[in-house]
Amino acid sequence: MSIRSELITELLKNKGDYISGEALSKKMFCSRNAVWKAVNSLKAGGFEIKSSTKLGYKLMSVPDIPDEDTVKGFLGAFGDTVDITVLDTAASTNDSVKELAAQGAKEGTVVIALNQTMGKGRLGRSFYSPRNTGVYLSILLRPDIPLSECLMITSAAAVATAQAIEAVSYKKALIKWVNDIYVDGKKVCGILTEASTDIEVGGLSYAVVGIGVNISDPPGGFPDELKDKVGSVFGKGPAVSRAELSAEIIRRFFALYKNLPNRDFLKEYADRSLIIGKQISVINGGESREATALEIDKNCRLKVRFLDGSEKWLSSGEVSVKPVNMKG
Ligand code: BTN
């Protein structure tokens, strides 16, 4: 952990209170002069820190830019287990991580971009990723699971991201099967998991889970074709720093991922469902049928009842669903 990250972690622990240079130097095992230098470096980077000769340092605010040190500062000790790169611009952070994976990067490699020029969504769609108003991040995983289990990665990411959004915004975050997160009736987040198989070993070589969250409305609003169904967590109001939200997502995702095979998070996944008990359209190929969403099982399949009374378990690869009376 860099000295800047360590200082951020310590200042965050005392946010709103002063902590003395001496106490910081003891906690960080460095000289008071090194603390002073790191404080100045943070101030130069946009951190608002009050300094008092008697009382020490008090963190007032964190800049919005999610640089590596700041995200790691929010992650605290857990930050040592991940390898974070922040890019100004990526075509797609999923593709950036795939390139790193091909070079042998380890599990826990994370790429965050301030904007994406070719953000990818599910089913070959694009993901609108304007500069500075969202978190666009991808995480490299090397799990020892069959390809069929990859859906669990997406589901765990959906629960973790919904938790993270709620933790920073106090707004209810619901999951629309299978990988969209809604706040105040609009989609604020999409998740795309991509996997690479190893033909020789006959299993998964790696998986990349990519998460895009719209934090604020873009200055000119969302494009016309999106604005009815897509929104942001904080709208036009003051928003949380992207570094904090990124760290919340990463930490909460890995907490669920380490117990992925036991699928405990699926209970919360179902509890957060936007559609259970509601009328939905089931879209398969070009065809759309109305149904009621009934339940989600341990394989993250969705049970629906069609208008003719017949029931069916749906798998995410085959169909997508859209709440009736709701844009999405
Ligand atoms: C969807 O809504 O269909 C999924 C959207 C996934 C978007 C994220 S943003 C970070 C990562 N990079 C991408 O190109 N896509 C994912």
Coordinates of N, CA and C in Angstrom, one line a residue, residues 15-138:
K15 N -12.7 10.7 9.7 CA -13.3 11.8 8.9 C -14.1 12.7 9.8
G16 N -13.9 14.0 9.6 CA -14.7 15.0 10.4 C -14.0 15.3 11.7
D17 N -12.9 14.5 12.1 CA -12.2 14.8 13.3 C -10.7 15.0 13.0
Y18 N -10.0 15.7 13.9 CA -8.6 15.9 13.7 C -7.9 14.6 14.1
I19 N -6.8 14.3 13.4 CA -5.8 13.3 13.9 C -4.4 13.9 13.9
S20 N -3.7 13.8 14.9 CA -2.4 14.5 15.0 C -1.4 13.8 14.0
G21 N -0.4 14.6 13.6 CA 0.7 14.1 12.8 C 1.4 13.0 13.5
E22 N 1.6 13.1 14.8 CA 2.3 12.1 15.5 C 1.5 10.8 15.5
A23 N 0.2 10.9 15.7 CA -0.6 9.6 15.7 C -0.5 9.0 14.3
L24 N -0.6 9.8 13.3 CA -0.5 9.3 11.9 C 0.8 8.6 11.7
S25 N 1.9 9.3 12.1 CA 3.2 8.7 11.8 C 3.4 7.4 12.6
K26 N 2.8 7.2 13.7 CA 2.9 6.0 14.5 C 2.1 4.9 13.7
K27 N 0.9 5.2 13.3 CA 0.0 4.2 12.6 C 0.7 3.8 11.3
M28 N 1.3 4.8 10.6 CA 1.8 4.5 9.3 C 3.3 4.1 9.3
F29 N 3.9 4.0 10.5 CA 5.3 3.6 10.6 C 6.2 4.5 9.7
C30 N 6.0 5.8 9.8 CA 6.9 6.7 9.0 C 7.1 7.9 9.8
S31 N 8.0 8.8 9.3 CA 8.3 10.0 10.0 C 7.1 11.1 9.9
R32 N 7.1 12.0 10.8 CA 6.1 13.1 10.7 C 6.3 13.9 9.4
N33 N 7.5 14.0 9.0 CA 7.8 14.7 7.8 C 7.2 14.0 6.6
A34 N 7.3 12.7 6.6 CA 6.7 11.9 5.5 C 5.2 12.1 5.5
V35 N 4.6 12.1 6.7 CA 3.1 12.4 6.8 C 2.8 13.7 6.2
W36 N 3.6 14.7 6.6 CA 3.4 16.1 6.1 C 3.4 16.2 4.5
K37 N 4.5 15.5 4.0 CA 4.6 15.4 2.5 C 3.4 14.8 1.9
A38 N 3.0 13.7 2.5 CA 1.8 12.9 1.9 C 0.6 13.8 2.0
V39 N 0.4 14.5 3.1 CA -0.8 15.4 3.2 C -0.7 16.4 2.1
N40 N 0.5 17.0 1.8 CA 0.6 18.0 0.8 C 0.3 17.4 -0.6
S41 N 0.7 16.2 -0.8 CA 0.5 15.5 -2.1 C -1.0 15.3 -2.3
L42 N -1.7 14.9 -1.2 CA -3.2 14.7 -1.3 C -3.9 16.1 -1.6
K43 N -3.4 17.1 -0.9 CA -4.0 18.4 -1.1 C -3.9 18.9 -2.5
A44 N -2.7 18.6 -3.1 CA -2.4 19.0 -4.5 C -3.3 18.2 -5.4
G45 N -3.7 17.0 -5.0 CA -4.6 16.1 -5.8 C -6.0 16.4 -5.6
G46 N -6.4 17.4 -4.8 CA -7.8 17.8 -4.7 C -8.4 17.4 -3.4
F47 N -7.7 16.8 -2.5 CA -8.3 16.5 -1.2 C -8.4 17.8 -0.3
E48 N -9.5 18.0 0.3 CA -9.6 19.1 1.2 C -9.3 18.6 2.6
I49 N -8.1 19.1 3.1 CA -7.6 18.7 4.4 C -7.3 19.9 5.3
K50 N -7.9 20.0 6.4 CA -7.6 21.1 7.3 C -6.4 20.8 8.1
S51 N -5.4 21.7 8.3 CA -4.2 21.5 9.1 C -4.2 22.4 10.2
S52 N -3.9 21.9 11.4 CA -3.8 22.8 12.6 C -2.5 22.3 13.3
T53 N -1.7 23.3 13.7 CA -0.4 22.9 14.4 C -0.7 22.2 15.7
K54 N -1.8 22.6 16.3 CA -2.1 21.9 17.6 C -2.8 20.5 17.4
L55 N -3.7 20.5 16.5 CA -4.6 19.3 16.4 C -4.2 18.3 15.4
G56 N -3.5 18.7 14.3 CA -3.1 17.8 13.3 C -3.9 18.1 12.0
Y57 N -4.5 17.0 11.5 CA -5.1 17.0 10.1 C -6.6 16.5 10.2
K58 N -7.4 17.2 9.4 CA -8.8 16.7 9.4 C -9.3 16.7 7.9
L59 N -9.8 15.5 7.5 CA -10.2 15.3 6.1 C -11.6 15.9 6.0
M60 N -11.8 16.8 5.0 CA -13.1 17.5 4.8 C -13.8 16.8 3.6
S61 N -13.0 16.7 2.5 CA -13.7 16.1 1.3 C -12.6 15.4 0.4
V62 N -13.2 14.5 -0.4 CA -12.3 13.6 -1.3 C -12.6 14.0 -2.7
P63 N -11.6 14.1 -3.6 CA -11.9 14.5 -5.0 C -12.7 13.4 -5.6
D64 N -13.4 13.7 -6.7 CA -14.2 12.7 -7.4 C -13.4 11.7 -8.2
I65 N -12.2 12.2 -8.7 CA -11.5 11.3 -9.6 C -11.0 10.0 -8.9
P66 N -11.4 8.9 -9.4 CA -11.0 7.6 -8.7 C -9.6 7.2 -9.1
D67 N -8.5 7.9 -8.6 CA -7.2 7.4 -8.9 C -6.9 6.1 -8.0
E68 N -5.8 5.4 -8.4 CA -5.5 4.2 -7.7 C -5.4 4.3 -6.2
D69 N -4.6 5.3 -5.8 CA -4.4 5.5 -4.4 C -5.7 5.8 -3.6
T70 N -6.6 6.6 -4.2 CA -7.8 6.9 -3.5 C -8.7 5.7 -3.4
V71 N -8.8 4.9 -4.4 CA -9.7 3.7 -4.4 C -9.1 2.8 -3.3
K72 N -7.7 2.6 -3.3 CA -7.1 1.7 -2.3 C -7.2 2.3 -0.9
G73 N -7.2 3.6 -0.8 CA -7.4 4.3 0.5 C -8.7 3.9 1.0
F74 N -9.8 3.9 0.2 CA -11.1 3.5 0.6 C -11.2 2.0 1.0
L75 N -10.3 1.2 0.3 CA -10.4 -0.2 0.5 C -9.6 -0.6 1.8
G76 N -8.8 0.2 2.3 CA -8.0 -0.1 3.5 C -7.1 -1.3 3.2
A77 N -7.0 -2.2 4.2 CA -6.1 -3.3 4.1 C -6.4 -4.2 2.9
F78 N -7.7 -4.3 2.6 CA -8.2 -5.2 1.5 C -7.5 -4.7 0.2
G79 N -7.2 -3.4 0.1 CA -6.6 -2.8 -1.1 C -5.3 -3.6 -1.5
D80 N -4.6 -4.2 -0.6 CA -3.4 -4.9 -0.9 C -3.7 -6.1 -1.7
T81 N -4.9 -6.6 -1.7 CA -5.2 -7.9 -2.5 C -5.6 -7.6 -3.9
V82 N -5.8 -6.4 -4.3 CA -6.2 -6.1 -5.7 C -5.2 -5.2 -6.3
D83 N -5.2 -5.2 -7.7 CA -4.3 -4.5 -8.4 C -5.1 -3.6 -9.3
I84 N -5.1 -2.3 -9.0 CA -6.0 -1.3 -9.7 C -5.3 -0.4 -10.6
T85 N -5.8 -0.3 -11.8 CA -5.3 0.6 -12.8 C -6.5 1.6 -13.2
V86 N -6.2 2.9 -13.2 CA -7.3 3.8 -13.6 C -6.9 4.4 -14.9
L87 N -7.7 4.3 -15.9 CA -7.4 4.8 -17.3 C -8.3 6.1 -17.5
D88 N -7.8 7.1 -18.1 CA -8.6 8.2 -18.5 C -9.7 7.7 -19.4
T89 N -9.3 7.0 -20.5 CA -10.2 6.6 -21.5 C -9.9 5.1 -21.8
A90 N -11.0 4.3 -21.9 CA -10.8 2.9 -22.4 C -11.9 2.7 -23.5
A91 N -11.6 1.9 -24.4 CA -12.6 1.5 -25.4 C -13.7 0.8 -24.5
S92 N -13.3 -0.2 -23.8 CA -14.1 -1.0 -22.9 C -13.2 -1.6 -21.8
T93 N -13.6 -1.3 -20.6 CA -12.7 -1.8 -19.5 C -12.7 -3.4 -19.5
N94 N -13.8 -4.0 -20.0 CA -13.7 -5.5 -20.1 C -12.6 -5.9 -21.1
D95 N -12.5 -5.2 -22.2 CA -11.4 -5.5 -23.1 C -10.1 -5.2 -22.6
S96 N -9.9 -4.1 -21.8 CA -8.6 -3.8 -21.2 C -8.2 -5.0 -20.2
V97 N -9.2 -5.5 -19.5 CA -8.9 -6.5 -18.5 C -8.6 -7.8 -19.3
K98 N -9.3 -8.1 -20.4 CA -9.0 -9.3 -21.1 C -7.6 -9.3 -21.7
E99 N -7.1 -8.1 -22.1 CA -5.7 -8.0 -22.6 C -4.7 -8.3 -21.5
L100 N -5.0 -7.8 -20.3 CA -4.1 -8.0 -19.1 C -4.2 -9.5 -18.8
A101 N -5.4 -10.1 -18.9 CA -5.5 -11.5 -18.6 C -4.7 -12.4 -19.5
A102 N -4.7 -12.0 -20.8 CA -3.9 -12.7 -21.8 C -2.4 -12.6 -21.5
Q103 N -2.0 -11.5 -20.8 CA -0.6 -11.4 -20.4 C -0.3 -12.1 -19.1
G104 N -1.3 -12.7 -18.5 CA -1.0 -13.5 -17.3 C -1.4 -12.7 -16.0
A105 N -2.1 -11.6 -16.1 CA -2.5 -10.9 -14.9 C -3.2 -11.7 -13.9
K106 N -3.1 -11.4 -12.6 CA -3.7 -12.2 -11.6 C -5.2 -11.9 -11.3
E107 N -5.8 -12.8 -10.6 CA -7.2 -12.5 -10.1 C -7.1 -11.3 -9.2
G108 N -8.1 -10.4 -9.4 CA -8.1 -9.2 -8.5 C -7.5 -8.0 -9.3
T109 N -7.2 -8.2 -10.6 CA -6.8 -7.1 -11.4 C -8.0 -6.3 -11.8
V110 N -8.0 -5.0 -11.5 CA -9.2 -4.2 -11.8 C -8.8 -3.0 -12.7
V111 N -9.6 -2.8 -13.7 CA -9.4 -1.6 -14.5 C -10.6 -0.7 -14.4
I112 N -10.4 0.6 -14.0 CA -11.5 1.6 -13.9 C -11.2 2.6 -15.0
A113 N -12.2 3.1 -15.7 CA -12.0 4.1 -16.7 C -12.9 5.3 -16.4
L114 N -12.4 6.5 -16.7 CA -13.3 7.7 -16.5 C -14.3 7.8 -17.6
N115 N -14.0 7.3 -18.7 CA -15.1 7.1 -19.8 C -14.7 6.0 -20.7
Q116 N -15.7 5.5 -21.4 CA -15.5 4.4 -22.4 C -16.0 4.9 -23.7
T117 N -15.2 4.6 -24.7 CA -15.6 5.0 -26.1 C -16.4 3.9 -26.8
M118 N -16.3 2.6 -26.3 CA -17.0 1.5 -26.9 C -17.5 0.6 -25.8
G119 N -18.2 1.2 -24.8 CA -18.7 0.4 -23.7 C -19.6 -0.7 -24.2
K120 N -19.5 -1.9 -23.7 CA -20.3 -3.0 -24.2 C -21.4 -3.4 -23.2
G121 N -22.5 -3.7 -23.7 CA -23.6 -4.3 -22.9 C -23.9 -5.7 -23.3
R122 N -24.9 -6.3 -22.7 CA -25.3 -7.7 -23.0 C -25.9 -7.7 -24.4
L123 N -25.9 -8.9 -25.0 CA -26.5 -9.2 -26.2 C -26.1 -8.3 -27.4
G124 N -24.8 -8.0 -27.3 CA -24.2 -7.1 -28.4 C -24.6 -5.7 -28.4
R125 N -25.2 -5.3 -27.3 CA -25.6 -3.8 -27.2 C -24.4 -3.0 -26.8
S126 N -24.6 -1.7 -26.9 CA -23.5 -0.8 -26.4 C -24.0 -0.3 -25.0
F127 N -23.0 0.2 -24.2 CA -23.3 0.7 -22.9 C -22.8 2.2 -22.9
Y128 N -23.8 3.1 -22.8 CA -23.4 4.5 -22.8 C -22.6 4.9 -21.6
S129 N -21.4 5.4 -21.9 CA -20.4 5.5 -20.8 C -19.7 6.9 -20.8
P130 N -20.5 8.0 -20.6 CA -19.9 9.3 -20.7 C -18.9 9.6 -19.7
R131 N -18.1 10.6 -20.0 CA -17.0 11.0 -19.1 C -17.5 11.5 -17.8
N132 N -16.8 11.0 -16.7 CA -16.9 11.6 -15.4 C -18.3 11.5 -14.6
T133 N -19.3 10.9 -15.3 CA -20.6 10.8 -14.5 C -20.9 9.4 -14.1
G134 N -20.0 8.5 -14.4 CA -20.3 7.1 -14.0 C -19.0 6.4 -13.5
V135 N -19.2 5.2 -13.0 CA -18.1 4.3 -12.6 C -18.2 3.1 -13.7
Y136 N -17.1 3.0 -14.4 CA -17.0 1.9 -15.3 C -15.8 1.0 -14.9
L137 N -16.0 -0.2 -14.4 CA -14.9 -1.0 -13.9 C -15.1 -2.4 -14.3
S138 N -13.9 -3.1 -14.4 CA -13.9 -4.5 -14.7 C -12.9 -5.2 -13.8

